[in-house]
Short mmCIF file of C-alpha atoms in Angstrom, two decimals:
data_model
loop_
_atom_site.label_atom_id
_atom_site.label_comp_id
_atom_site.label_asym_id
_atom_site.label_seq_id
_atom_site.Cartn_x
_atom_site.Cartn_y
_atom_site.Cartn_z
CA MET A 1 0.00 0.00 0.00
CA SER A 2 1.49 3.35 -1.03
CA ASN A 3 1.96 6.28 1.36
CA TYR A 4 -0.95 7.99 -0.35
CA SER A 5 -3.25 5.00 0.06
CA LYS A 6 -2.13 4.56 3.68
CA SER A 7 -3.03 8.18 4.35
CA SER A 8 -6.38 7.70 2.62
CA ALA A 9 -7.06 4.55 4.63
CA ILE A 10 -6.31 6.33 7.90
CA LEU A 11 -8.58 9.23 6.98
CA VAL A 12 -11.43 6.89 6.00
CA VAL A 13 -11.08 4.81 9.17
CA LEU A 14 -11.05 7.90 11.39
CA LEU A 15 -14.00 9.46 9.55
CA VAL A 16 -16.26 6.42 9.71
CA THR A 17 -15.28 5.82 13.34
CA ILE A 18 -16.20 9.37 14.33
CA ILE A 19 -19.50 9.15 12.44
CA GLU A 20 -20.49 5.76 13.84
CA ASP A 21 -19.51 6.49 17.44
CA SER A 22 -21.23 9.87 17.39
CA GLY A 23 -24.35 8.12 16.13
CA LEU A 24 -24.17 5.47 18.83
CA ILE A 25 -23.73 8.05 21.58
CA ALA A 26 -26.66 10.09 20.21
CA TRP A 27 -28.72 6.88 19.92
CA LEU A 28 -28.05 6.00 23.55
CA ALA A 29 -28.95 9.51 24.70
CA LEU A 30 -32.17 9.53 22.65
CA LEU A 31 -33.19 6.14 24.03
CA HIS A 32 -33.47 7.76 27.46
CA THR A 33 -36.04 10.21 26.09
CA SER A 34 -38.21 7.43 24.60
CA MET A 35 -39.32 9.64 21.69
CA ILE A 36 -41.62 7.90 19.21
CA TYR A 37 -42.88 9.25 15.87
CA MET A 38 -45.58 7.33 13.98
CA GLY A 39 -44.68 4.24 15.94
CA ILE A 40 -41.00 4.50 15.04
CA SER A 41 -38.30 5.10 17.64
CA ILE A 42 -36.49 8.38 16.92
CA ALA A 43 -33.33 6.87 18.42
CA ALA A 44 -33.41 3.91 16.01
CA LEU A 45 -34.15 6.19 13.05
CA VAL A 46 -31.22 8.49 13.88
CA LEU A 47 -28.90 5.51 14.24
CA LEU A 48 -30.10 4.09 10.92
CA VAL A 49 -29.38 7.36 9.08
CA VAL A 50 -25.96 7.78 10.68
CA LEU A 51 -24.93 4.20 9.93
CA LEU A 52 -26.15 4.53 6.34
CA ILE A 53 -23.82 7.50 5.91
CA GLU A 54 -20.93 5.63 7.55
CA HIS A 55 -21.43 2.47 5.49
CA SER A 56 -21.81 4.45 2.25
CA ILE A 57 -18.50 6.26 2.87
CA MET A 58 -16.68 2.98 3.55
CA GLN A 59 -18.28 1.38 0.48
CA ARG A 60 -17.17 4.21 -1.81
CA ALA A 61 -13.66 4.14 -0.34
CA GLU A 62 -13.33 0.39 -0.88
CA ASN A 63 -15.27 -0.05 -4.11
CA PRO A 64 -16.24 3.00 -6.23
CA ASP A 65 -18.82 0.87 -8.11
CA PHE A 66 -21.68 2.40 -6.09
CA THR A 67 -24.95 1.49 -7.80
CA GLY A 68 -28.58 1.69 -6.74
CA ARG A 69 -28.52 -2.03 -6.00
CA VAL A 70 -25.48 -1.59 -3.77
CA PHE A 71 -27.27 1.14 -1.83
CA LEU A 72 -30.29 -1.14 -1.30
CA GLU A 73 -27.93 -3.82 0.02
CA ILE A 74 -26.36 -1.25 2.35
CA ILE A 75 -29.84 -0.38 3.65
CA GLY A 76 -30.38 -4.10 4.28
CA PHE A 77 -27.31 -4.75 6.41
CA THR A 78 -27.56 -1.34 8.09
CA THR A 79 -31.07 -2.20 9.24
CA LEU A 80 -29.69 -5.47 10.61
CA GLU A 81 -27.03 -3.54 12.51
CA VAL A 82 -29.60 -1.24 14.11
CA ILE A 83 -31.59 -4.32 15.18
CA ASN A 84 -28.42 -5.89 16.59
CA TRP A 85 -27.56 -2.84 18.68
CA SER A 86 -31.13 -2.59 19.97
CA VAL A 87 -31.46 -6.27 20.93
CA TRP A 88 -28.00 -6.33 22.51
CA LEU A 89 -28.71 -3.28 24.66
CA ALA A 90 -32.11 -4.66 25.67
CA LEU A 91 -30.43 -7.87 26.84
CA LEU A 92 -27.90 -5.87 28.85
CA SER A 93 -30.53 -3.67 30.48
CA ASN A 94 -31.29 -6.37 33.05
CA THR A 95 -27.75 -6.82 34.32
CA SER A 96 -24.80 -4.81 35.61
CA SER A 97 -22.39 -7.75 35.93
CA LEU A 98 -19.92 -8.68 33.21
CA PHE A 99 -20.26 -12.38 33.98
CA SER A 100 -23.96 -12.90 34.65
CA MET A 101 -25.95 -15.30 32.48
CA THR A 102 -27.77 -12.37 30.87
CA SER A 103 -24.47 -10.63 30.08
CA LEU A 104 -23.07 -13.80 28.53
CA LEU A 105 -26.25 -14.20 26.47
CA ALA A 106 -25.93 -10.59 25.28
CA SER A 107 -22.29 -11.20 24.33
CA ALA A 108 -23.22 -14.35 22.41
CA TYR A 109 -25.97 -12.46 20.58
CA PHE A 110 -23.57 -9.62 19.78
CA PHE A 111 -20.98 -11.96 18.29
CA VAL A 112 -23.43 -13.94 16.16
CA GLY A 113 -25.51 -10.94 15.07
CA PHE A 114 -22.57 -8.72 14.22
CA TYR A 115 -20.58 -11.53 12.63
CA ILE A 116 -23.44 -11.97 10.17
CA GLU A 117 -23.70 -8.21 9.59
CA HIS A 118 -19.94 -7.79 9.13
CA GLN A 119 -19.77 -10.71 6.71
CA ILE A 120 -22.61 -9.26 4.64
CA THR A 121 -20.83 -5.88 4.69
CA GLU A 122 -17.66 -7.47 3.30
CA ASN A 123 -19.75 -9.32 0.70
CA VAL A 124 -21.25 -6.06 -0.55
CA ILE A 125 -17.86 -4.32 -0.62
CA THR A 126 -16.21 -7.15 -2.58
CA ARG A 127 -19.32 -7.81 -4.74
CA GLN A 128 -19.91 -11.31 -3.42
CA PRO A 129 -23.41 -12.79 -3.05
CA PHE A 130 -25.27 -10.97 -0.25
CA LEU A 131 -25.53 -14.06 1.98
CA HIS A 132 -22.17 -15.65 1.16
CA PHE A 133 -20.62 -17.18 4.30
CA ARG A 134 -18.07 -19.61 2.85
CA ASN A 135 -14.82 -17.93 1.87
CA ALA A 136 -11.99 -19.69 0.09
CA ARG A 137 -9.68 -17.06 1.60
CA GLY A 138 -9.38 -17.86 5.32
CA VAL A 139 -8.05 -14.36 5.99
CA ILE A 140 -11.50 -12.97 5.21
CA THR A 141 -13.21 -15.12 7.82
CA ALA A 142 -10.45 -14.40 10.35
CA GLY A 143 -10.79 -10.68 9.66
CA VAL A 144 -14.56 -10.72 10.14
CA ILE A 145 -14.15 -12.58 13.45
CA LEU A 146 -11.51 -10.11 14.66
CA GLU A 147 -13.51 -7.02 13.71
CA THR A 148 -16.57 -8.46 15.45
CA LEU A 149 -14.61 -9.22 18.62
CA SER A 150 -12.96 -5.79 18.70
CA GLU A 151 -16.28 -4.00 18.29
CA GLY A 152 -17.91 -6.25 20.88
CA VAL A 153 -15.25 -5.67 23.54
CA GLY A 154 -15.23 -1.92 22.91
CA ALA A 155 -19.03 -1.73 23.03
CA ARG A 156 -19.27 -3.77 26.24
CA LEU A 157 -16.71 -1.57 28.00
CA TRP A 158 -18.49 1.51 26.63
CA ILE A 159 -21.71 0.50 28.37
CA SER A 160 -19.99 -0.79 31.51
CA TYR A 161 -17.96 2.27 32.49
CA GLY A 162 -18.85 5.84 33.28
CA LEU A 163 -22.36 7.24 33.40
CA ALA A 164 -24.00 4.45 31.38
CA GLY A 165 -21.97 5.01 28.23
CA MET A 166 -21.70 8.80 28.49
CA GLY A 167 -18.52 9.08 30.54
CA LEU A 168 -15.18 9.97 28.96
CA THR A 169 -13.57 6.63 29.84
CA SER A 170 -16.44 4.63 28.36
CA ILE A 171 -16.42 6.68 25.14
CA ILE A 172 -12.66 6.12 24.79
CA PHE A 173 -13.28 2.36 24.97
CA LEU A 174 -15.94 2.70 22.26
CA ILE A 175 -13.59 4.68 20.01
CA ILE A 176 -10.71 2.22 20.42
CA GLY A 177 -12.93 -0.77 19.63
CA SER A 178 -14.47 0.96 16.61
CA THR A 179 -11.11 2.13 15.26
CA ILE A 180 -9.71 -1.41 15.38
CA GLU A 181 -12.92 -2.77 13.81
CA HIS A 182 -12.87 -0.31 10.91
CA SER A 183 -9.14 -0.75 10.33
CA ILE A 184 -9.60 -4.51 9.96
CA GLN A 185 -12.71 -3.98 7.81
CA TYR A 186 -10.77 -1.70 5.46
CA VAL A 187 -7.98 -4.25 5.03
CA VAL A 188 -10.32 -7.24 4.65
CA GLY A 189 -12.38 -5.33 2.09
CA ARG A 190 -9.28 -5.18 -0.13
CA VAL A 191 -8.48 -8.90 -0.05
CA PRO A 192 -8.69 -10.14 -3.68
CA VAL A 193 -11.73 -12.37 -4.24
CA GLN A 194 -11.93 -12.31 -8.04
CA SER A 195 -11.13 -16.01 -8.17
CA GLN A 196 -14.23 -16.75 -6.13
CA ILE A 197 -16.39 -14.67 -8.43
CA ALA A 198 -14.94 -16.27 -11.56
CA GLY A 199 -15.32 -19.72 -10.07
CA ARG A 200 -19.06 -19.48 -9.52
CA VAL A 201 -21.19 -21.45 -11.94
CA PRO A 202 -24.53 -19.89 -12.83
CA ALA A 203 -27.53 -21.92 -11.70
#
């Protein structure tokens, strides 16, 4: 990777991290107000819009082939991400312990839910089938696992420390986890997969 591309990668990672984490913090704050419009949670709607912007920026940075179909796919996995955050936080709302059964269940949900979402994200970036979970390149699967774990640890520490996710320490944990996640995502999104595309036989 050239110096220019390294600089571009750093800028993209920082930008999407700032956008996503700002959206998550705003989402958490809005959840406390319980604002509903036409039966839709304002908090969830704000998070959806913010994540759509973040995912669109990452998509354009990784693959300039940004079509209407790609945007519809982005809407699909972004909606899944909003659901994942909402279910995960709901599971955590009944516990304050890191090692309770509820906390472990929330962690398991986070890993499975976000693993699926991250894999779909990589599929869209690399123009693989939307629900493609078998990769000939093991580095892709390893990368998706690592980005899911980094985001999960950062998110759990974000909620666990300092004013229910609003303290400086907790926000730092969120930023660190997100930065690692997006760095891995950027690298994994550039792993060549043309051989997989060429090797597919039309039904």
